Coordinates of C-alpha atoms in Angstrom, one line a residue:
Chain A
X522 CA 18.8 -24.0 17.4
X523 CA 15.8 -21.2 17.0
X524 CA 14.3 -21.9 14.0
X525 CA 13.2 -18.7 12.9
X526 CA 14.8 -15.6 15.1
X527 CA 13.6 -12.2 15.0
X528 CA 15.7 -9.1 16.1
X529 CA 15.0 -6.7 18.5
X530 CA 12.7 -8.6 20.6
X531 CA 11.6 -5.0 21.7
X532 CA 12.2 -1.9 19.8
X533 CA 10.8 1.6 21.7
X534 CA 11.3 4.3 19.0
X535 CA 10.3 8.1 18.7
X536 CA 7.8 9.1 15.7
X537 CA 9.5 9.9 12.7
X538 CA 12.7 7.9 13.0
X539 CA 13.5 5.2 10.9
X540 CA 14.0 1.6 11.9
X541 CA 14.8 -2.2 10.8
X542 CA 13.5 -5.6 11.9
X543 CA 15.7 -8.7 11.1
X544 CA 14.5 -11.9 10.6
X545 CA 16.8 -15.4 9.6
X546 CA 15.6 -19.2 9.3
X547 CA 17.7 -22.2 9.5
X548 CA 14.6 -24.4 8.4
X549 CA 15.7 -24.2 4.6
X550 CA 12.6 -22.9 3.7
X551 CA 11.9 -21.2 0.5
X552 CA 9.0 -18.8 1.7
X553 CA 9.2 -15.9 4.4
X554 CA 6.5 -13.7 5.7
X555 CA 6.0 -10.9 7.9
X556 CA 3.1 -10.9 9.8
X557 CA 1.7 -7.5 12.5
X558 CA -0.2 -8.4 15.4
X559 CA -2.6 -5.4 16.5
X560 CA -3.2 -4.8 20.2
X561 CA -6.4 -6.5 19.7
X562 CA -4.4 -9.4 19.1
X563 CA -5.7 -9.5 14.9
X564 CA -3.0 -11.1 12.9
X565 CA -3.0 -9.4 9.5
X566 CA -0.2 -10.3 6.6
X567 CA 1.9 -8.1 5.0
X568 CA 4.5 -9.4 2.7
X569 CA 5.6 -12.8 1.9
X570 CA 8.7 -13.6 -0.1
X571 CA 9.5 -16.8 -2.0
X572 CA 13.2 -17.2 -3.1
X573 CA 13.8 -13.3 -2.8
X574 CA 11.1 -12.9 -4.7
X575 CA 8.1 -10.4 -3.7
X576 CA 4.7 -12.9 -3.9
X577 CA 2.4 -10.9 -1.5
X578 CA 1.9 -7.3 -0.8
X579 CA -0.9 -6.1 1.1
X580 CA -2.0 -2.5 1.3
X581 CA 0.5 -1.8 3.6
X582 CA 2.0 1.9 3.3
X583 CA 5.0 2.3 1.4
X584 CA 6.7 3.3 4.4
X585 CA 7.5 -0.1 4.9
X586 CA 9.8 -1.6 2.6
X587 CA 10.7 -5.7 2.8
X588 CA 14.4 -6.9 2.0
X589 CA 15.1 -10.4 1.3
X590 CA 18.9 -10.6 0.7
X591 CA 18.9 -14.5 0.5
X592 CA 16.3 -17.1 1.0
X593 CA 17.1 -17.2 4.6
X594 CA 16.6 -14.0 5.6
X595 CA 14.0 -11.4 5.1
X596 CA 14.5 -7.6 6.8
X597 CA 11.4 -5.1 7.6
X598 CA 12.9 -1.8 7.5
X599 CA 10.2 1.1 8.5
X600 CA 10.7 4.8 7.7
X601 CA 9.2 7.8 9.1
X602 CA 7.2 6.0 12.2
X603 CA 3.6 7.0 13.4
X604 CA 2.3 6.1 16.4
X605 CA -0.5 3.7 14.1
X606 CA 2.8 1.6 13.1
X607 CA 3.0 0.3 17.2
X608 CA 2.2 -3.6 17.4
X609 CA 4.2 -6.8 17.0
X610 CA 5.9 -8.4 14.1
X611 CA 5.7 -11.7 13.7
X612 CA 8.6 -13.0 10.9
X613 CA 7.6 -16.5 9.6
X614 CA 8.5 -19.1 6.8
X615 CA 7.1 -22.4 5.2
X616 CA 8.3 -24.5 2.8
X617 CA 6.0 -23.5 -0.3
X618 CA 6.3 -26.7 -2.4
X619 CA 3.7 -28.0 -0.4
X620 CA 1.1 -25.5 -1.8
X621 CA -2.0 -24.3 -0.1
X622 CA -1.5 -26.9 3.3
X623 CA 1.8 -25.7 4.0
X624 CA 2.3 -24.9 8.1
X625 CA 4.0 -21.6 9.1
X626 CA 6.8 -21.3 11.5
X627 CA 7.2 -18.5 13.7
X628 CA 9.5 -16.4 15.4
X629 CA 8.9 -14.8 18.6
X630 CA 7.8 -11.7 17.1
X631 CA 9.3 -8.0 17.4
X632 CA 7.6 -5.5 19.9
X633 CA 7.9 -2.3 18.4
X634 CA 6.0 1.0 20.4
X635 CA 6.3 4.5 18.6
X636 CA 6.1 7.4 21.4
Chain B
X383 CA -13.2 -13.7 -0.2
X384 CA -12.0 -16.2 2.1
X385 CA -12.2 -15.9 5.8
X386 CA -12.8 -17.9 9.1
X387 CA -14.9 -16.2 12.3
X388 CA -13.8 -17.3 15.8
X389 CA -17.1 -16.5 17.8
X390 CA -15.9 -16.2 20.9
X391 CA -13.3 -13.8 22.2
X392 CA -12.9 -16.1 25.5
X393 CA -13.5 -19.3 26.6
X394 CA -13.1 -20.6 30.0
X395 CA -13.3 -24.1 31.4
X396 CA -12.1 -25.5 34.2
X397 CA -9.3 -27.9 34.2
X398 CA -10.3 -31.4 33.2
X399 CA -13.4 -30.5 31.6
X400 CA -14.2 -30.4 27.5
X401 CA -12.1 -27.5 25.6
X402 CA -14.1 -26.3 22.6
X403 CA -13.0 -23.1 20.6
X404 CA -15.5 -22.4 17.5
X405 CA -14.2 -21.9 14.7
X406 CA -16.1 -21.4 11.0
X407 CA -15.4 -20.5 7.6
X408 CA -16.4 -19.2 4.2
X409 CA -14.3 -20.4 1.0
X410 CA -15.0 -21.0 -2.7
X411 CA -13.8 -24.3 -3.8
X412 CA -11.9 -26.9 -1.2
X413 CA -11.0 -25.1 1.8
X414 CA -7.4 -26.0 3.8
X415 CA -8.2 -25.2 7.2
X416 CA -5.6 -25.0 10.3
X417 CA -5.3 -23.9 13.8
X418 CA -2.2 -22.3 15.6
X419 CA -1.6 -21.4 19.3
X420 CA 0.0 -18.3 20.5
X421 CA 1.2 -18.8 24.2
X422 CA 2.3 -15.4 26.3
X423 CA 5.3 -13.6 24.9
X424 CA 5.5 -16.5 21.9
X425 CA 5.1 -16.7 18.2
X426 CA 2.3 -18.7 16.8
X427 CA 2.7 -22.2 16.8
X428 CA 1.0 -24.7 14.7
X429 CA -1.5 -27.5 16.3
X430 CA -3.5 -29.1 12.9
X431 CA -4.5 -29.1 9.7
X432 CA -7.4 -30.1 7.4
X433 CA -6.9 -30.6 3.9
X434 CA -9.2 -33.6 2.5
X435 CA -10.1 -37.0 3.8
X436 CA -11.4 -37.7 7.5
X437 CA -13.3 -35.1 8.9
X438 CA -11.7 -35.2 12.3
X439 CA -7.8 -34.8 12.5
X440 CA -5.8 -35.2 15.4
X441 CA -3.0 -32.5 16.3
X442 CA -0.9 -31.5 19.0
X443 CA -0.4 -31.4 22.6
X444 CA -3.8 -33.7 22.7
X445 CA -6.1 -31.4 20.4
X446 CA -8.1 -32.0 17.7
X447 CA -10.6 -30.8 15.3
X448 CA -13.8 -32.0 13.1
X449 CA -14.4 -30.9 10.0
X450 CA -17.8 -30.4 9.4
X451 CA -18.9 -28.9 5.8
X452 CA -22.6 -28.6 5.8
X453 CA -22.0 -26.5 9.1
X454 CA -19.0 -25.0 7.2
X455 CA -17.1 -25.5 11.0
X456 CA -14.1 -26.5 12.2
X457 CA -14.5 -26.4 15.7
X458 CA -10.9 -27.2 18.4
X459 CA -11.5 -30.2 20.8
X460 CA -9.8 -31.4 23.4
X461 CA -11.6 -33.8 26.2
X462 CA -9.3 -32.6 29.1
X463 CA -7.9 -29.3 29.5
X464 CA -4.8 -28.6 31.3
X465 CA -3.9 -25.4 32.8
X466 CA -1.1 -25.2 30.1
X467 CA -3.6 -25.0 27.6
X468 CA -4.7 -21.2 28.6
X469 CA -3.5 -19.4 25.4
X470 CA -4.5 -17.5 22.3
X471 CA -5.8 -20.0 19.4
X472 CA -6.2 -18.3 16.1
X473 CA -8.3 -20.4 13.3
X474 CA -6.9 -19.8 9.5
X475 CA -7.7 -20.6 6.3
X476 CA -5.2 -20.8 3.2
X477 CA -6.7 -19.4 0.2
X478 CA -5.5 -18.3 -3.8
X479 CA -3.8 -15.1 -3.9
X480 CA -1.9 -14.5 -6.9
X481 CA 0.4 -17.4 -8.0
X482 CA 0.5 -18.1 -4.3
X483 CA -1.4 -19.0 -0.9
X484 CA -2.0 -16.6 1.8
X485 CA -3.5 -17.7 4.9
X486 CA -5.7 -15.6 6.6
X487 CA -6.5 -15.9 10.3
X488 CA -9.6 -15.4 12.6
X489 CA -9.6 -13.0 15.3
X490 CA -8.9 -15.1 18.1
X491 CA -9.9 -16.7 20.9
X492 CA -8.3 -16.5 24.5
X493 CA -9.3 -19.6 26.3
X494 CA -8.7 -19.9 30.0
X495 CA -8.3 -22.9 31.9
X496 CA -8.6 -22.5 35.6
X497 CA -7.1 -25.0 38.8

C-alpha cells in the first residue's frame, strides 16, 4: 500500500565503494524527485524526472547518476562515496499536470553514512 | 531567486496553547506557497497550500495558514497544540525552473509541544 517506497531504509557504506538507492510509486504519477536531507535537517533537490525524462539537475557532482527506467521508478546510483555524500535521501513524486501547486509525496527516505 | 526563511529553528508551546511557526518568502510574480511536516524517522508529508484566492487556507490534522502579502508571510497556525504535533515543519515555495517547477524549502523549524 506504500505509496512511494524507498530501498535500503539504511545503507552504512565504506568511502569509495559504489552504491544504489531504489525508489517505486504506485500513485501513477508522472514526476519523480530525489531529494538529500543534510544533518542540519536542510532539504536541498537534486534531480527530478518527468516521464523518464531528466527536467532538473542541480549542481550535484557527477558522481551521482539518476536512472528512471519507467515512470514509476527512479534509481540513485552513487559512485566513488566520500564521507560529504552521508545524509538521507528522500525519493518523491507529484503528478505534474497540475503545474506549479502540485503536492509532493514522499518516501521514508534512505539513511546512507559513508565511514 | 525564490526562497522562503523559517526564522526560528524551535518553537515550543505547551500543549493546548497557540502553535505559530513563521514562515516568509521572496518571489517574482504570484507565489505558490505550501507547508510539509516531517515526523521522526518519516518522509515529509504535506499539510497546505496557497495558490490564489482566500488568504487563509485550512489544512491538515487541524492547521492552517494566512497568507499575508504586504508582510510577504505565510505564517502556520493551529489554536490547540497536541503533543503529536512535535515535529519538523519545513515552509516551500514552488518557483519557474526550466520548463518545470522546483520547490524549494526553508530550513526548518522543530516545534515542541510539551504535556
Amino acid at each position: 500500500d506504500t505509496a512511494v517506497s524507498q530501498t535500503p531504509k539504511y545503507l552504512v557504506t565504506q568511502m569509495g565503494n559504489d552504491k544504489s538507492i531504489k525508489c517505486e510509486q504506485n500513485l501513477g504519477h508522472d514526476t519523480m524527485y530525489w531529494y538529500k536531507q543534510d544533518s542540519k535537517k536542510f532539504l536541498k533537490i537534486m534531480f527530478s524526472y518527468n516521464n523518464k525524462e531528466l527536467i532538473i539537475n542541480e549542481t550535484v557532482p557527477n558522481r551521482f547518476s539518476p536512472k528512471s527506467p519507467d515512470k514509476a521508478h527512479l534509481n540513485l546510483h552513487i559512485n566513488s562515496l566520500e564521507l560529504g555524500d552521508s545524509a538521507v535521501y528522500f525519493c518523491a513524486s507529484s503528478q505534474r499536470g497540475q503545474g506549479a501547486w502540485e503536492k509532493l509525496f514522499f518516501g521514508s527516505g534512505t539513511q546512507l553514512s559513508v565511514l | 531567486a525564490q526562497s522562503v526563511a523559517q526564522p526560528e529553528d524551535q518553537v515550543n508551546v505547551a500543549e493546548g496553547n497557540p502553535l505559530t511557526v513563521k514562515c516568509t518568502y521572496s518571489v517574482s510574480g504570484n507565489p505558490y506557497l505550501f507547508w510539509y511536516v516531517q515526523y521522526p524517522n518519516r518522509g515529509l508529508q504535506f499539510l497546505l497550500k496557497y495558490i490564489t484566492g482566500d488568504n487563509l487556507v485550512k489544512g491538515s490534522y487541524g492547521f492552517e495558514a494566512e497568507f499575508n502579502k504586504s508582510q510577504t508571510s505565510f505564517h502556520l497556525k493551529k489554536p490547540s497544540a497536541l503533543v503529536s504535533d512535535s515535529a519538523l515543519y519545513f515552509c516551500a515555495v514552488s518557483a519557474r525552473y526550466s520548463n518545470d517547477y522546483k520547490l524549494s524549502f526553508g530550513a526548518g523549524t522543530t516545534v515542541t509541544v510539551r504535556a
